[in-house]
Amino acid sequence: VDVGRFVAEGDAAQLLGQGPVTVSSQVPTAKSQPGWSSGALDDLPQAARAPFEAAVVDRLVAAGYDTRNANPEGGQVAELRVTREVLAPAEEKRKPVSGAAAMEVGTRGSGYGLALNVDMSKPRAALLSTRLEARIRDKASGKLLWEGRAAIATRQGDDDWTDGKIAGRLAAALLDGMGSAPRGSGPTG
């Protein structure tokens, strides 16, 4: 997992890891959410983001936040974005058996050769990068208190890496030590 976290400087960052927080996972647009990464990334549809939202809520509770008693006027808001990008496309299906034959005729005789190649391996599925981005803002002032990104590469359809497991791994890496981390900025991971 590749992780980068950035904490606001000053007294505002002391508010992290305490009080009520609301989790928001809307698909950002360039106008409404400046600063979100863009490019060849595809935002996951709302229905597919549920495991990521749940994993982030679990980690925020572990950090000391109150996610059950959200205050509409005060507290903080955690804005989430989940994107997926194809790093390497799936390999094409190939013929499992291939071969070649050669025949030689000359003045000293003749020869015949046969080569057979048997490849029983399955083509590899697409390599996907799943990226979880989060921002924590003060609701009253709108000031950005914390921002982080975490990404992981997995094979599409891998039974060992379901969306729930990916979400848990990304949220744990992203919010690790949120309530007790020393204040400062910079990439980690």
mmCIF file of C-alpha atoms in Angstrom:
data_model
loop_
_atom_site.group_PDB
_atom_site.id
_atom_site.type_symbol
_atom_site.label_atom_id
_atom_site.label_comp_id
_atom_site.label_asym_id
_atom_site.label_seq_id
_atom_site.Cartn_x
_atom_site.Cartn_y
_atom_site.Cartn_z
ATOM 1 C CA VAL A 1 0.000 0.000 0.000
ATOM 2 C CA ASP A 2 1.367 3.393 -1.013
ATOM 3 C CA VAL A 3 0.282 6.112 1.447
ATOM 4 C CA GLY A 4 0.625 9.889 1.667
ATOM 5 C CA ARG A 5 -0.788 12.010 4.510
ATOM 6 C CA PHE A 6 -0.750 15.749 5.081
ATOM 7 C CA VAL A 7 -1.780 17.548 8.278
ATOM 8 C CA ALA A 8 -2.657 21.240 8.563
ATOM 9 C CA GLU A 9 -0.222 23.388 10.488
ATOM 10 C CA GLY A 10 -1.206 25.288 13.590
ATOM 11 C CA ASP A 11 -3.794 24.805 16.299
ATOM 12 C CA ALA A 12 -6.542 23.621 13.937
ATOM 13 C CA ALA A 13 -4.853 20.237 13.540
ATOM 14 C CA GLN A 14 -5.223 19.647 17.287
ATOM 15 C CA LEU A 15 -8.922 19.018 16.637
ATOM 16 C CA LEU A 16 -8.168 15.795 14.738
ATOM 17 C CA GLY A 17 -9.303 12.533 16.313
ATOM 18 C CA GLN A 18 -12.010 13.969 18.523
ATOM 19 C CA GLY A 19 -15.600 15.141 18.381
ATOM 20 C CA PRO A 20 -18.353 14.425 15.912
ATOM 21 C CA VAL A 21 -17.566 13.666 12.266
ATOM 22 C CA THR A 22 -19.802 13.133 9.257
ATOM 23 C CA VAL A 23 -18.596 10.929 6.394
ATOM 24 C CA SER A 24 -19.435 12.089 2.874
ATOM 25 C CA SER A 25 -18.700 10.045 -0.231
ATOM 26 C CA GLN A 26 -19.975 11.975 -3.207
ATOM 27 C CA VAL A 27 -18.450 11.732 -6.670
ATOM 28 C CA PRO A 28 -16.418 14.947 -6.944
ATOM 29 C CA THR A 29 -16.517 17.209 -9.954
ATOM 30 C CA ALA A 30 -13.785 19.591 -11.047
ATOM 31 C CA LYS A 31 -15.900 22.599 -10.020
ATOM 32 C CA SER A 32 -17.118 21.357 -6.635
ATOM 33 C CA GLN A 33 -13.949 19.622 -5.431
ATOM 34 C CA PRO A 34 -10.811 21.363 -6.671
ATOM 35 C CA GLY A 35 -7.617 19.576 -5.818
ATOM 36 C CA TRP A 36 -8.861 16.007 -6.161
ATOM 37 C CA SER A 37 -6.573 13.985 -8.372
ATOM 38 C CA SER A 38 -7.767 13.499 -11.915
ATOM 39 C CA GLY A 39 -6.655 11.837 -15.099
ATOM 40 C CA ALA A 40 -7.306 8.276 -16.204
ATOM 41 C CA LEU A 41 -9.009 7.341 -12.929
ATOM 42 C CA ASP A 42 -12.592 6.110 -12.838
ATOM 43 C CA ASP A 43 -14.717 6.969 -9.799
ATOM 44 C CA LEU A 44 -16.452 3.941 -8.320
ATOM 45 C CA PRO A 45 -20.249 4.141 -8.435
ATOM 46 C CA GLN A 46 -22.036 4.942 -5.160
ATOM 47 C CA ALA A 47 -23.140 1.323 -4.603
ATOM 48 C CA ALA A 48 -19.562 0.020 -4.912
ATOM 49 C CA ARG A 49 -18.203 2.566 -2.383
ATOM 50 C CA ALA A 50 -20.128 1.150 0.604
ATOM 51 C CA PRO A 51 -17.298 -1.125 1.854
ATOM 52 C CA PHE A 52 -14.848 1.783 1.646
ATOM 53 C CA GLU A 53 -17.161 4.113 3.577
ATOM 54 C CA ALA A 54 -17.689 1.461 6.271
ATOM 55 C CA ALA A 55 -13.953 0.813 6.606
ATOM 56 C CA VAL A 56 -13.220 4.538 6.978
ATOM 57 C CA VAL A 57 -15.984 4.945 9.579
ATOM 58 C CA ASP A 58 -14.486 2.041 11.576
ATOM 59 C CA ARG A 59 -11.033 3.644 11.511
ATOM 60 C CA LEU A 60 -12.408 7.073 12.458
ATOM 61 C CA VAL A 61 -14.175 5.552 15.473
ATOM 62 C CA ALA A 62 -10.915 3.816 16.457
ATOM 63 C CA ALA A 63 -9.156 7.202 16.206
ATOM 64 C CA GLY A 64 -11.588 8.749 18.713
ATOM 65 C CA TYR A 65 -14.254 10.323 16.518
ATOM 66 C CA ASP A 66 -17.998 10.141 17.194
ATOM 67 C CA THR A 67 -19.697 9.040 13.958
ATOM 68 C CA ARG A 68 -23.115 8.312 15.476
ATOM 69 C CA ASN A 69 -23.996 11.774 16.787
ATOM 70 C CA ALA A 70 -23.203 14.033 13.859
ATOM 71 C CA ASN A 71 -23.676 17.722 14.499
ATOM 72 C CA PRO A 72 -25.121 19.506 11.440
ATOM 73 C CA GLU A 73 -23.601 22.842 12.480
ATOM 74 C CA GLY A 74 -20.268 21.903 14.033
ATOM 75 C CA GLY A 75 -17.725 19.153 14.150
ATOM 76 C CA GLN A 76 -15.876 17.857 11.136
ATOM 77 C CA VAL A 77 -16.650 16.237 7.816
ATOM 78 C CA ALA A 78 -14.610 13.478 6.182
ATOM 79 C CA GLU A 79 -14.889 13.625 2.391
ATOM 80 C CA LEU A 80 -14.035 10.404 0.561
ATOM 81 C CA ARG A 81 -13.232 9.541 -3.020
ATOM 82 C CA VAL A 82 -12.588 6.025 -4.316
ATOM 83 C CA THR A 83 -11.134 5.518 -7.777
ATOM 84 C CA ARG A 84 -9.975 2.551 -9.778
ATOM 85 C CA GLU A 85 -7.521 2.528 -12.691
ATOM 86 C CA VAL A 86 -6.327 -0.264 -14.980
ATOM 87 C CA LEU A 87 -2.531 -0.513 -14.629
ATOM 88 C CA ALA A 88 -2.126 -3.490 -16.985
ATOM 89 C CA PRO A 89 -4.902 -4.951 -19.157
ATOM 90 C CA ALA A 90 -5.880 -8.594 -18.935
ATOM 91 C CA GLU A 91 -3.845 -10.986 -21.037
ATOM 92 C CA GLU A 92 -5.618 -12.367 -24.084
ATOM 93 C CA LYS A 93 -6.648 -16.003 -24.199
ATOM 94 C CA ARG A 94 -4.070 -18.152 -25.899
ATOM 95 C CA LYS A 95 -4.062 -21.596 -27.410
ATOM 96 C CA PRO A 96 -2.868 -24.111 -24.824
ATOM 97 C CA VAL A 97 -1.194 -26.351 -27.421
ATOM 98 C CA SER A 98 1.045 -25.143 -30.200
ATOM 99 C CA GLY A 99 3.837 -26.673 -32.158
ATOM 100 C CA ALA A 100 5.968 -26.785 -35.238
ATOM 101 C CA ALA A 101 7.124 -29.445 -37.646
ATOM 102 C CA ALA A 102 10.169 -29.505 -39.895
ATOM 103 C CA MET A 103 11.248 -31.906 -42.591
ATOM 104 C CA GLU A 104 14.623 -32.135 -44.251
ATOM 105 C CA VAL A 105 15.571 -34.108 -47.326
ATOM 106 C CA GLY A 106 19.122 -34.301 -48.574
ATOM 107 C CA THR A 107 21.579 -36.521 -50.391
ATOM 108 C CA ARG A 108 22.515 -38.336 -47.190
ATOM 109 C CA GLY A 109 18.979 -39.067 -46.080
ATOM 110 C CA SER A 110 15.960 -37.360 -44.683
ATOM 111 C CA GLY A 111 14.881 -36.131 -41.287
ATOM 112 C CA TYR A 112 11.704 -35.135 -39.628
ATOM 113 C CA GLY A 113 11.319 -33.062 -36.448
ATOM 114 C CA LEU A 114 8.317 -32.188 -34.362
ATOM 115 C CA ALA A 115 8.118 -29.656 -31.515
ATOM 116 C CA LEU A 116 5.118 -29.461 -29.247
ATOM 117 C CA ASN A 117 4.457 -26.718 -26.674
ATOM 118 C CA VAL A 118 1.817 -27.259 -24.003
ATOM 119 C CA ASP A 119 0.958 -24.186 -21.903
ATOM 120 C CA MET A 120 -1.722 -24.906 -19.301
ATOM 121 C CA SER A 121 -1.406 -21.561 -17.505
ATOM 122 C CA LYS A 122 -4.388 -19.234 -17.479
ATOM 123 C CA PRO A 123 -4.053 -15.712 -18.830
ATOM 124 C CA ARG A 124 -3.578 -13.151 -16.065
ATOM 125 C CA ALA A 125 -6.451 -10.876 -15.135
ATOM 126 C CA ALA A 126 -6.144 -7.104 -15.369
ATOM 127 C CA LEU A 127 -3.971 -5.365 -12.773
ATOM 128 C CA LEU A 128 -6.043 -2.672 -11.055
ATOM 129 C CA SER A 129 -5.020 0.211 -8.826
ATOM 130 C CA THR A 130 -7.609 1.113 -6.207
ATOM 131 C CA ARG A 131 -7.111 4.517 -4.593
ATOM 132 C CA LEU A 132 -8.817 5.901 -1.497
ATOM 133 C CA GLU A 133 -8.557 9.644 -0.944
ATOM 134 C CA ALA A 134 -9.864 11.383 2.175
ATOM 135 C CA ARG A 135 -10.064 14.937 3.452
ATOM 136 C CA ILE A 136 -11.128 16.060 6.893
ATOM 137 C CA ARG A 137 -12.508 19.592 7.131
ATOM 138 C CA ASP A 138 -13.863 21.728 9.942
ATOM 139 C CA LYS A 139 -17.593 22.116 9.192
ATOM 140 C CA ALA A 140 -17.915 25.648 10.553
ATOM 141 C CA SER A 141 -14.935 27.228 8.795
ATOM 142 C CA GLY A 142 -14.451 24.807 5.896
ATOM 143 C CA LYS A 143 -10.729 24.726 6.708
ATOM 144 C CA LEU A 144 -8.859 21.636 5.567
ATOM 145 C CA LEU A 145 -7.388 19.871 8.631
ATOM 146 C CA TRP A 146 -6.068 16.643 7.130
ATOM 147 C CA GLU A 147 -5.693 15.010 3.726
ATOM 148 C CA GLY A 148 -4.484 11.577 2.734
ATOM 149 C CA ARG A 149 -4.272 9.101 -0.126
ATOM 150 C CA ALA A 150 -3.673 5.361 -0.163
ATOM 151 C CA ALA A 151 -3.410 3.072 -3.190
ATOM 152 C CA ILE A 152 -3.025 -0.669 -3.714
ATOM 153 C CA ALA A 153 -2.577 -2.786 -6.859
ATOM 154 C CA THR A 154 -4.473 -6.084 -7.141
ATOM 155 C CA ARG A 155 -5.613 -8.497 -9.850
ATOM 156 C CA GLN A 156 -9.206 -8.194 -11.012
ATOM 157 C CA GLY A 157 -11.410 -10.991 -9.696
ATOM 158 C CA ASP A 158 -8.810 -12.248 -7.180
ATOM 159 C CA ASP A 159 -10.675 -14.116 -4.412
ATOM 160 C CA ASP A 160 -8.031 -13.047 -1.878
ATOM 161 C CA TRP A 161 -8.680 -9.354 -2.600
ATOM 162 C CA THR A 162 -12.393 -8.608 -2.439
ATOM 163 C CA ASP A 163 -13.568 -4.980 -2.260
ATOM 164 C CA GLY A 164 -14.115 -5.414 1.488
ATOM 165 C CA LYS A 165 -10.538 -6.573 2.072
ATOM 166 C CA ILE A 166 -9.124 -3.836 -0.165
ATOM 167 C CA ALA A 167 -11.223 -1.225 1.660
ATOM 168 C CA GLY A 168 -10.064 -2.440 5.067
ATOM 169 C CA ARG A 169 -6.421 -2.466 4.047
ATOM 170 C CA LEU A 170 -6.546 1.016 2.484
ATOM 171 C CA ALA A 171 -8.479 2.584 5.379
ATOM 172 C CA ALA A 172 -6.128 1.030 7.956
ATOM 173 C CA ALA A 173 -3.041 2.290 6.134
ATOM 174 C CA LEU A 174 -4.519 5.719 5.475
ATOM 175 C CA LEU A 175 -5.824 6.451 8.975
ATOM 176 C CA ASP A 176 -3.167 4.571 10.963
ATOM 177 C CA GLY A 177 -2.349 6.534 14.112
ATOM 178 C CA MET A 178 -4.854 9.313 13.344
ATOM 179 C CA GLY A 179 -5.682 10.032 16.981
ATOM 180 C CA SER A 180 -2.141 9.682 18.328
ATOM 181 C CA ALA A 181 0.158 10.604 15.431
ATOM 182 C CA PRO A 182 2.626 13.433 15.887
ATOM 183 C CA ARG A 183 1.509 16.554 14.050
ATOM 184 C CA GLY A 184 3.339 17.297 10.850
ATOM 185 C CA SER A 185 2.977 17.044 7.108
ATOM 186 C CA GLY A 186 4.452 14.922 4.390
ATOM 187 C CA PRO A 187 4.126 11.663 2.572
ATOM 188 C CA THR A 188 4.562 8.408 4.461
ATOM 189 C CA GLY A 189 4.405 4.793 3.555
#
